[in-house]
Short mmCIF file of N, CA and C in Angstrom, two decimals:
data_model
loop_
_atom_site.label_atom_id
_atom_site.label_comp_id
_atom_site.label_asym_id
_atom_site.label_seq_id
_atom_site.Cartn_x
_atom_site.Cartn_y
_atom_site.Cartn_z
N MET A 1 138.64 125.32 134.12
CA MET A 1 137.81 124.22 134.97
C MET A 1 138.57 123.03 135.42
N THR A 2 138.99 122.94 136.56
CA THR A 2 139.07 121.47 137.07
C THR A 2 138.64 120.25 137.13
N GLN A 3 139.77 119.27 136.92
CA GLN A 3 139.39 117.99 136.66
C GLN A 3 137.97 117.71 138.44
N GLN A 4 138.78 118.22 138.84
CA GLN A 4 137.57 118.19 140.28
C GLN A 4 136.30 118.83 140.43
N THR A 5 136.95 120.45 139.83
CA THR A 5 135.79 120.84 139.40
C THR A 5 134.67 120.23 138.51
N ARG A 6 134.94 119.71 137.44
CA ARG A 6 134.35 118.64 136.33
C ARG A 6 133.50 117.29 137.12
N GLN A 7 134.17 116.93 138.20
CA GLN A 7 133.66 115.94 138.53
C GLN A 7 132.75 115.89 139.46
N LYS A 8 132.79 117.23 140.58
CA LYS A 8 131.83 117.42 141.25
C LYS A 8 130.12 117.96 140.57
N ARG A 9 130.65 118.62 138.98
CA ARG A 9 129.74 118.91 138.81
C ARG A 9 128.72 118.15 137.94
N HIS A 10 129.16 116.66 137.69
CA HIS A 10 128.88 115.82 137.08
C HIS A 10 128.04 114.91 138.17
N GLN A 11 128.70 114.80 139.29
CA GLN A 11 128.23 114.38 140.14
C GLN A 11 126.88 114.75 140.93
N GLN A 12 126.78 116.24 141.18
CA GLN A 12 125.31 116.55 141.34
C GLN A 12 124.23 116.83 140.11
N LYS A 13 125.13 116.44 138.77
CA LYS A 13 123.85 116.34 137.89
C LYS A 13 123.14 114.72 138.25
N ARG A 14 124.37 114.23 138.17
CA ARG A 14 123.81 112.65 138.59
C ARG A 14 122.80 112.36 139.92
N THR A 15 123.06 112.75 141.13
CA THR A 15 122.27 112.75 141.41
C THR A 15 120.59 113.91 141.50
N ALA A 16 120.85 115.00 140.85
CA ALA A 16 119.61 115.32 140.84
C ALA A 16 118.86 114.57 139.82
N ALA A 17 119.18 114.15 138.68
CA ALA A 17 118.63 113.27 137.63
C ALA A 17 118.31 111.86 138.26
N SER A 18 118.90 111.15 139.77
CA SER A 18 118.47 110.26 139.90
C SER A 18 117.21 110.29 141.12
N GLN A 19 116.65 111.32 141.53
CA GLN A 19 116.17 112.04 142.56
C GLN A 19 114.44 112.47 141.74
N PRO A 20 113.61 112.12 142.46
CA PRO A 20 112.29 112.55 141.67
C PRO A 20 111.95 114.25 142.59
N ALA A 21 111.30 114.42 140.87
CA ALA A 21 111.00 115.75 141.21
C ALA A 21 109.89 116.12 142.36
N THR A 22 109.61 117.07 143.04
CA THR A 22 108.99 117.28 143.77
C THR A 22 107.97 118.77 143.80
N ALA A 23 107.37 118.14 143.96
CA ALA A 23 106.44 119.71 144.14
C ALA A 23 106.99 121.23 144.16
N ALA A 24 108.03 121.39 144.82
CA ALA A 24 108.72 122.76 145.39
C ALA A 24 109.09 123.23 144.08
N GLU A 25 109.97 122.16 143.18
CA GLU A 25 110.47 122.37 141.53
C GLU A 25 109.26 122.90 140.80
N PRO A 26 110.00 124.21 139.98
CA PRO A 26 108.77 124.87 139.39
C PRO A 26 108.80 124.08 138.25
N ASN A 27 107.44 123.93 137.29
CA ASN A 27 107.47 123.19 136.36
C ASN A 27 107.36 121.74 136.35
N CYS A 28 107.31 120.93 137.28
CA CYS A 28 107.83 119.76 138.03
C CYS A 28 106.42 118.93 138.55
N PRO A 29 105.55 117.98 137.60
CA PRO A 29 104.75 117.71 138.28
C PRO A 29 105.57 116.80 139.45
N PRO A 30 104.19 116.22 140.69
CA PRO A 30 104.95 114.91 141.35
C PRO A 30 105.62 113.69 140.56
N ALA A 31 106.16 112.99 140.83
CA ALA A 31 106.63 111.22 140.35
C ALA A 31 105.06 110.68 140.72
N PRO A 32 104.84 109.96 139.97
CA PRO A 32 103.56 109.29 139.54
C PRO A 32 104.61 107.83 141.25
N THR A 33 103.13 108.22 141.96
CA THR A 33 103.56 106.65 142.67
C THR A 33 103.95 105.47 141.67
N PRO A 34 104.81 104.31 142.26
CA PRO A 34 105.75 104.18 141.55
C PRO A 34 104.44 102.31 141.40
N GLY A 35 103.91 102.27 142.42
CA GLY A 35 102.83 101.13 142.31
C GLY A 35 101.51 101.57 140.76
N LEU A 36 101.20 102.91 140.80
CA LEU A 36 100.26 103.42 139.91
C LEU A 36 100.77 103.20 138.68
N ALA A 37 101.93 103.58 138.22
CA ALA A 37 102.84 103.29 136.59
C ALA A 37 102.68 101.65 136.36
N GLN A 38 102.76 100.95 137.62
CA GLN A 38 102.88 99.25 137.15
C GLN A 38 101.95 98.99 137.32
N GLY A 39 100.77 99.36 137.71
CA GLY A 39 99.11 98.98 137.33
C GLY A 39 99.07 99.83 136.11
N TRP A 40 99.30 100.81 135.73
CA TRP A 40 99.47 101.56 133.88
C TRP A 40 99.87 100.35 133.35
N CYS A 41 101.20 100.41 133.00
CA CYS A 41 101.51 99.22 131.99
C CYS A 41 101.55 97.95 132.22
N ALA A 42 100.94 97.61 133.66
CA ALA A 42 100.24 96.21 133.23
C ALA A 42 98.59 96.28 132.63
N LEU A 43 97.78 97.16 132.71
CA LEU A 43 96.55 97.34 132.56
C LEU A 43 96.95 97.42 130.63
N SER A 44 97.63 98.66 130.31
CA SER A 44 97.97 98.35 128.98
C SER A 44 98.54 97.12 128.08
N ALA A 45 99.29 96.74 128.97
CA ALA A 45 99.65 95.76 128.70
C ALA A 45 98.82 94.35 128.31
N LEU A 46 97.91 94.47 129.25
CA LEU A 46 96.70 93.03 129.21
C LEU A 46 95.86 93.56 127.89
N HIS A 47 95.00 95.22 128.08
CA HIS A 47 94.70 95.38 126.66
C HIS A 47 95.02 94.84 125.64
N GLY A 48 96.81 95.39 124.88
CA GLY A 48 97.36 95.40 123.85
C GLY A 48 97.48 93.79 124.03
N ARG A 49 97.20 92.98 124.44
CA ARG A 49 97.50 91.27 124.90
C ARG A 49 95.74 91.05 123.95
N ILE A 50 94.71 91.34 124.50
CA ILE A 50 93.59 91.10 124.00
C ILE A 50 93.34 91.15 122.79
N GLU A 51 93.54 92.87 122.19
CA GLU A 51 93.10 93.52 120.84
C GLU A 51 94.00 92.67 119.93
N SER A 52 95.15 91.85 120.29
CA SER A 52 96.00 91.24 118.97
C SER A 52 95.53 90.51 118.96
N HIS A 53 95.31 89.68 119.75
CA HIS A 53 94.69 88.14 120.17
C HIS A 53 93.30 88.59 118.98
N ILE A 54 91.96 88.90 119.63
CA ILE A 54 90.78 89.53 119.08
C ILE A 54 91.20 89.61 117.42
N GLU A 55 92.18 90.25 117.17
CA GLU A 55 92.35 90.74 115.82
C GLU A 55 93.03 90.24 114.81
N ARG A 56 93.73 88.83 115.37
CA ARG A 56 94.04 87.96 114.71
C ARG A 56 93.36 86.98 114.19
N VAL A 57 92.13 86.90 115.63
CA VAL A 57 90.92 85.44 114.75
C VAL A 57 90.32 86.18 114.39
N LEU A 58 89.69 87.11 114.92
CA LEU A 58 89.06 88.05 113.70
C LEU A 58 88.68 87.82 112.77
N GLN A 59 90.00 89.15 111.77
CA GLN A 59 91.02 88.19 110.72
C GLN A 59 90.91 87.04 109.62
N ALA A 60 91.46 86.46 110.68
CA ALA A 60 91.73 85.28 109.52
C ALA A 60 90.29 84.58 109.64
N GLN A 61 89.38 84.86 110.49
CA GLN A 61 87.79 83.72 110.32
C GLN A 61 86.91 84.84 109.40
N HIS A 62 86.67 85.90 109.59
CA HIS A 62 85.91 86.77 109.18
C HIS A 62 86.15 88.28 108.43
N HIS A 63 87.13 88.23 108.01
CA HIS A 63 88.43 89.29 107.47
C HIS A 63 87.22 90.91 108.30
N LEU A 64 87.31 91.09 109.52
CA LEU A 64 87.02 92.26 109.46
C LEU A 64 88.09 92.35 111.17
N SER A 65 88.38 93.48 111.48
CA SER A 65 89.21 94.20 112.50
C SER A 65 88.31 94.51 113.37
N VAL A 66 89.34 94.46 114.89
CA VAL A 66 88.39 94.62 115.85
C VAL A 66 87.85 96.07 115.72
N ARG A 67 88.74 97.00 115.74
CA ARG A 67 87.72 98.39 115.42
C ARG A 67 86.24 97.94 114.25
N GLU A 68 86.26 97.50 113.50
CA GLU A 68 85.51 97.44 112.46
C GLU A 68 84.26 96.68 113.53
N PHE A 69 84.48 95.25 114.09
CA PHE A 69 83.74 94.73 114.91
C PHE A 69 82.69 95.55 115.85
N SER A 70 83.79 96.59 116.36
CA SER A 70 83.27 97.34 117.31
C SER A 70 81.94 98.14 117.05
N VAL A 71 82.32 98.60 116.07
CA VAL A 71 81.41 99.66 115.10
C VAL A 71 80.05 99.00 114.78
N LEU A 72 80.10 98.07 114.16
CA LEU A 72 79.35 96.86 113.47
C LEU A 72 78.53 96.49 115.26
N SER A 73 79.63 96.10 116.01
CA SER A 73 78.18 96.04 117.58
C SER A 73 77.44 97.09 118.37
N VAL A 74 78.28 98.25 118.15
CA VAL A 74 77.94 99.86 118.83
C VAL A 74 76.30 99.62 118.01
N LEU A 75 76.46 99.93 116.82
CA LEU A 75 75.42 100.27 115.76
C LEU A 75 74.31 99.37 116.10
N SER A 76 74.90 98.26 115.65
CA SER A 76 73.41 97.15 116.18
C SER A 76 72.43 97.33 117.25
N GLU A 77 73.20 97.53 118.60
CA GLU A 77 73.04 97.63 119.71
C GLU A 77 71.88 99.02 119.33
N GLN A 78 71.87 99.95 118.57
CA GLN A 78 71.00 101.17 118.80
C GLN A 78 69.67 100.58 118.23
N HIS A 79 69.28 99.74 118.06
CA HIS A 79 68.22 99.02 116.88
C HIS A 79 66.81 98.76 118.22
N ASP A 80 66.17 99.28 118.59
CA ASP A 80 64.83 99.27 119.26
C ASP A 80 64.01 99.76 117.91
N GLY A 81 63.76 99.26 116.84
CA GLY A 81 62.68 99.53 116.25
C GLY A 81 63.14 100.28 115.01
N PRO A 82 62.53 101.02 114.09
CA PRO A 82 62.73 101.69 113.12
C PRO A 82 63.39 102.70 113.43
N GLY A 83 64.05 103.59 112.91
CA GLY A 83 65.34 104.58 113.33
C GLY A 83 65.99 104.38 113.84
N GLY A 84 66.73 102.96 114.37
CA GLY A 84 67.88 102.82 115.54
C GLY A 84 69.55 103.33 114.50
N HIS A 85 69.94 104.13 114.77
CA HIS A 85 70.58 104.71 114.73
C HIS A 85 71.87 105.65 115.48
N LEU A 86 72.95 105.97 114.74
CA LEU A 86 73.66 106.93 115.53
C LEU A 86 74.64 108.13 114.41
N ARG A 87 74.58 109.20 114.92
CA ARG A 87 75.28 110.70 114.37
C ARG A 87 76.94 110.06 114.64
N MET A 88 77.51 110.37 113.49
CA MET A 88 79.19 109.88 113.14
C MET A 88 79.54 110.20 114.40
N HIS A 89 79.94 111.49 115.46
CA HIS A 89 80.50 111.56 116.43
C HIS A 89 79.72 110.81 117.67
N GLN A 90 79.01 110.31 117.64
CA GLN A 90 78.45 109.44 118.40
C GLN A 90 78.88 108.09 118.37
N VAL A 91 79.50 107.94 116.99
CA VAL A 91 79.86 106.25 116.59
C VAL A 91 81.48 106.75 117.31
N ALA A 92 81.96 107.82 116.97
CA ALA A 92 83.78 108.23 117.27
C ALA A 92 83.74 107.91 118.56
N ASP A 93 82.68 108.74 118.97
CA ASP A 93 82.91 108.34 120.59
C ASP A 93 82.70 106.73 121.47
N ALA A 94 81.69 106.35 120.85
CA ALA A 94 81.54 104.51 121.23
C ALA A 94 82.13 103.64 121.05
N VAL A 95 83.49 103.82 120.17
CA VAL A 95 84.71 103.15 119.62
C VAL A 95 85.80 104.38 119.70
N VAL A 96 85.96 105.15 120.47
CA VAL A 96 87.21 106.02 120.91
C VAL A 96 88.05 106.06 119.75
N LEU A 97 87.92 106.77 118.75
CA LEU A 97 88.54 106.84 117.44
C LEU A 97 88.18 108.42 117.21
N SER A 98 89.55 109.58 116.56
CA SER A 98 89.01 110.32 116.42
C SER A 98 87.64 110.49 114.99
N GLN A 99 86.96 111.87 114.92
CA GLN A 99 86.07 111.73 114.00
C GLN A 99 86.69 111.20 112.40
N SER A 100 87.95 111.71 112.03
CA SER A 100 88.65 111.81 110.80
C SER A 100 88.70 109.66 110.23
N ALA A 101 89.18 109.08 111.80
CA ALA A 101 89.30 107.76 111.62
C ALA A 101 87.95 107.23 111.66
N THR A 102 86.99 107.45 112.72
CA THR A 102 85.86 107.09 112.14
C THR A 102 84.93 107.29 110.91
N THR A 103 85.00 108.34 110.36
CA THR A 103 84.65 108.15 108.78
C THR A 103 85.54 106.93 108.12
N ARG A 104 87.03 107.30 108.31
CA ARG A 104 87.16 106.61 106.50
C ARG A 104 86.85 104.91 107.34
N LEU A 105 87.44 104.82 108.50
CA LEU A 105 86.54 102.78 108.86
C LEU A 105 84.86 103.02 108.16
N VAL A 106 84.36 103.83 108.67
CA VAL A 106 82.84 104.15 108.14
C VAL A 106 82.77 103.64 106.79
N THR A 107 83.25 104.58 106.27
CA THR A 107 83.21 104.72 104.36
C THR A 107 84.13 103.10 104.03
N ARG A 108 84.77 102.69 104.96
CA ARG A 108 85.11 101.21 104.52
C ARG A 108 84.54 100.61 104.37
N LEU A 109 83.37 100.23 105.64
CA LEU A 109 81.92 99.25 106.06
C LEU A 109 80.99 99.86 105.10
N GLU A 110 80.87 101.36 104.67
CA GLU A 110 80.08 101.23 104.04
C GLU A 110 79.83 100.37 102.39
N GLU A 111 81.49 100.94 101.87
CA GLU A 111 82.21 100.27 100.33
C GLU A 111 81.75 98.81 100.63
N ARG A 112 81.74 98.02 101.80
CA ARG A 112 81.58 96.73 101.91
C ARG A 112 80.00 95.93 102.30
N GLY A 113 79.06 97.39 101.89
CA GLY A 113 78.04 96.95 102.27
C GLY A 113 77.25 96.63 103.61
N LEU A 114 77.75 97.05 105.02
CA LEU A 114 77.91 96.47 105.94
C LEU A 114 77.33 97.85 106.87
N LEU A 115 77.31 98.67 106.33
CA LEU A 115 76.79 100.36 106.95
C LEU A 115 76.14 101.16 105.85
N SER A 116 75.37 102.29 106.36
CA SER A 116 74.68 103.17 105.61
C SER A 116 74.59 104.32 106.22
N ARG A 117 75.25 105.42 105.41
CA ARG A 117 74.65 106.57 105.70
C ARG A 117 73.94 107.08 105.39
N TYR A 118 72.73 108.47 105.74
CA TYR A 118 72.19 109.11 105.11
C TYR A 118 71.46 110.71 106.44
N LEU A 119 71.75 111.99 105.27
CA LEU A 119 70.96 112.69 106.46
C LEU A 119 70.23 112.66 107.32
N CYS A 120 70.50 113.13 108.31
CA CYS A 120 69.29 113.50 109.77
C CYS A 120 68.34 114.42 108.82
N PRO A 121 66.97 113.56 108.90
CA PRO A 121 65.84 113.99 108.22
C PRO A 121 65.62 115.05 109.13
N ASP A 122 66.25 115.62 110.24
CA ASP A 122 65.58 116.94 111.13
C ASP A 122 66.68 118.15 110.86
N ASP A 123 67.41 117.02 110.72
CA ASP A 123 68.57 118.59 110.42
C ASP A 123 70.00 118.34 109.56
N ARG A 124 70.09 118.95 108.41
CA ARG A 124 69.93 118.36 107.19
C ARG A 124 71.79 118.53 107.44
N ARG A 125 72.42 119.04 108.10
CA ARG A 125 73.78 118.85 108.07
C ARG A 125 74.72 117.45 108.80
N GLY A 126 73.27 117.10 110.03
CA GLY A 126 73.70 115.62 110.70
C GLY A 126 74.20 114.74 109.87
N ILE A 127 74.82 113.69 110.24
CA ILE A 127 74.59 112.26 109.02
C ILE A 127 74.30 110.73 110.28
N TYR A 128 73.64 110.26 109.97
CA TYR A 128 73.33 109.08 110.59
C TYR A 128 73.99 107.96 109.96
N THR A 129 74.31 107.14 110.79
CA THR A 129 74.88 106.03 110.52
C THR A 129 74.02 104.46 110.65
N ASP A 130 73.79 103.62 109.89
CA ASP A 130 73.21 102.31 109.99
C ASP A 130 73.67 101.35 109.73
N VAL A 131 73.78 100.13 110.74
CA VAL A 131 74.03 98.87 110.50
C VAL A 131 73.41 98.63 109.13
N THR A 132 73.53 97.65 107.94
CA THR A 132 72.82 97.12 107.17
C THR A 132 72.32 95.38 107.93
N PRO A 133 70.79 95.18 106.87
CA PRO A 133 71.38 93.84 107.20
C PRO A 133 72.68 92.90 107.31
N GLN A 134 72.79 93.00 106.10
CA GLN A 134 74.15 92.20 105.69
C GLN A 134 75.49 92.37 107.00
N GLY A 135 75.33 93.62 107.57
CA GLY A 135 76.65 93.87 108.64
C GLY A 135 75.72 93.21 110.12
N VAL A 136 74.73 92.82 110.28
CA VAL A 136 74.08 92.35 111.41
C VAL A 136 74.31 91.11 111.12
N ALA A 137 74.27 90.34 109.72
CA ALA A 137 74.71 88.94 109.56
C ALA A 137 75.92 88.70 109.48
N LEU A 138 76.74 89.94 109.61
CA LEU A 138 78.37 89.70 109.69
C LEU A 138 78.72 89.47 111.44
N LEU A 139 78.18 90.43 111.43
CA LEU A 139 77.67 90.65 113.01
C LEU A 139 77.72 89.23 113.98
N VAL A 140 76.90 88.85 113.59
CA VAL A 140 76.36 87.39 114.34
C VAL A 140 77.36 85.94 113.62
N GLU A 141 77.42 86.38 112.89
CA GLU A 141 78.51 85.48 112.51
C GLU A 141 79.61 85.59 113.37
N ALA A 142 80.44 86.86 113.58
CA ALA A 142 81.61 86.57 113.89
C ALA A 142 81.68 87.04 115.89
N ARG A 143 80.47 87.53 116.49
CA ARG A 143 80.27 87.62 117.60
C ARG A 143 80.63 86.47 118.88
N PRO A 144 80.68 84.89 118.37
CA PRO A 144 81.15 84.25 119.04
C PRO A 144 82.57 83.84 118.48
N THR A 145 83.33 83.85 117.88
CA THR A 145 84.71 84.43 117.48
C THR A 145 85.11 85.11 118.14
N HIS A 146 84.48 86.08 118.60
CA HIS A 146 84.90 87.65 119.18
C HIS A 146 84.93 87.14 120.32
N ASP A 147 83.71 86.67 121.13
CA ASP A 147 83.91 86.41 122.58
C ASP A 147 84.92 85.10 122.84
N GLY A 148 84.88 83.92 121.90
CA GLY A 148 85.97 82.70 122.27
C GLY A 148 87.37 83.26 122.28
N ALA A 149 87.69 84.29 121.35
CA ALA A 149 89.32 84.77 121.15
C ALA A 149 89.36 86.02 122.83
N LEU A 150 88.07 86.62 123.34
CA LEU A 150 88.62 87.18 124.10
C LEU A 150 88.44 85.77 125.52
N CYS A 151 88.11 85.31 125.07
CA CYS A 151 88.01 84.04 126.63
C CYS A 151 89.45 83.81 126.66
N GLU A 152 89.94 83.54 125.70
CA GLU A 152 91.14 82.61 125.20
C GLU A 152 91.79 83.66 125.95
N ALA A 153 92.24 84.43 125.23
CA ALA A 153 92.89 86.01 125.56
C ALA A 153 93.32 86.07 127.31
N LEU A 154 92.28 86.10 127.75
CA LEU A 154 91.67 86.43 129.06
C LEU A 154 92.64 85.01 129.87
N GLN A 155 92.46 84.07 129.28
CA GLN A 155 92.74 82.72 129.91
C GLN A 155 94.52 82.74 130.04
N ASP A 156 95.12 82.97 128.93
CA ASP A 156 96.56 83.01 128.46
C ASP A 156 97.29 83.76 129.23
N ALA A 157 96.07 85.46 129.90
CA ALA A 157 96.73 86.47 130.38
C ALA A 157 96.54 85.93 131.89
N ALA A 158 95.87 84.97 132.37
CA ALA A 158 95.55 85.15 133.79
C ALA A 158 96.94 84.21 134.40
N GLN A 159 97.26 83.47 133.45
CA GLN A 159 98.76 82.86 133.57
C GLN A 159 100.12 83.52 133.66
N ARG A 160 99.99 84.91 133.38
CA ARG A 160 101.18 85.35 134.23
C ARG A 160 100.76 86.61 135.47
N PRO A 161 101.30 86.25 136.06
CA PRO A 161 101.59 86.97 137.42
C PRO A 161 101.16 88.37 137.34
N GLU A 162 101.56 88.98 136.62
CA GLU A 162 101.58 90.42 137.01
C GLU A 162 100.35 90.85 136.53
N LEU A 163 99.37 90.09 135.29
CA LEU A 163 98.72 90.40 134.63
C LEU A 163 97.27 89.77 135.33
N ALA A 164 97.37 88.30 136.49
CA ALA A 164 96.21 88.09 136.29
C ALA A 164 94.98 88.49 137.69
N PRO A 165 96.03 89.32 138.38
CA PRO A 165 94.94 90.64 139.19
C PRO A 165 94.18 91.30 138.19
N LEU A 166 94.12 91.95 137.09
CA LEU A 166 93.81 92.61 135.89
C LEU A 166 92.92 91.96 135.55
N VAL A 167 92.84 89.99 135.24
CA VAL A 167 92.20 89.30 134.51
C VAL A 167 90.89 89.45 135.59
N THR A 168 91.23 89.03 136.75
CA THR A 168 89.86 88.71 137.94
C THR A 168 89.50 89.98 137.72
N ALA A 169 89.89 91.41 137.84
CA ALA A 169 89.05 92.80 138.01
C ALA A 169 87.92 92.43 137.17
N VAL A 170 88.64 92.35 135.62
CA VAL A 170 87.64 92.38 133.94
C VAL A 170 86.84 91.31 134.56
N GLU A 171 86.89 90.30 134.88
CA GLU A 171 86.12 88.99 135.01
C GLU A 171 84.73 89.64 136.13
N THR A 172 84.97 90.21 136.83
CA THR A 172 83.91 91.07 138.05
C THR A 172 83.47 92.04 137.74
N LEU A 173 83.56 92.66 136.60
CA LEU A 173 82.72 93.63 135.97
C LEU A 173 81.88 92.79 135.07
N ALA A 174 82.26 91.44 134.42
CA ALA A 174 81.16 90.81 134.04
C ALA A 174 79.63 91.22 134.38
N PRO A 175 78.40 91.16 133.07
CA PRO A 175 77.13 90.86 134.22
C PRO A 175 77.49 89.89 134.81
N THR A 176 76.13 89.71 135.70
CA THR A 176 76.19 88.16 136.03
C THR A 176 75.42 86.92 135.24
N ALA A 177 74.66 87.37 134.18
CA ALA A 177 74.14 86.28 133.30
C ALA A 177 75.11 85.72 132.27
N ASP A 178 76.33 87.02 131.92
CA ASP A 178 77.72 85.93 131.13
C ASP A 178 78.73 85.41 132.21
N ARG A 179 78.70 85.15 133.70
CA ARG A 179 79.57 84.36 134.40
C ARG A 179 78.75 82.87 134.23
#
């Protein structure tokens, strides 16, 4: 192969690599809209910033992770009188974790006395998870810390031009009573 042929093939490869995939090309999905991809990256960055800030504050003040706080919060909202509880798969869905990760998390919280588990009386295959009075007390203590850290993280993110529109969108989602 001559030097000229190699250069021509190299140029063709570079040109092909720089062009977005088209629907006509087999096995290649269409390239995402650049604005959509940038928006997704900004949303991911906002989420990461908020979660890491809340995590640091909750750990420092209450020895509680964001995920642990979320589980306690979700379970505490199920209390509409006796029998307020969730099955493990419902907890997993609510906190967006796999069932195995949720089981490990619930086990840690149970060992700390913050949650309890018991067999479903109607279906012995099911396991209910419930927050204990100690878990409710910790949640009540930690909620202002969580909410304050969330506000701090949003205020900080609002100063960044690429995140400010997302912060505004998040703030418009809040119920009227929170505003």
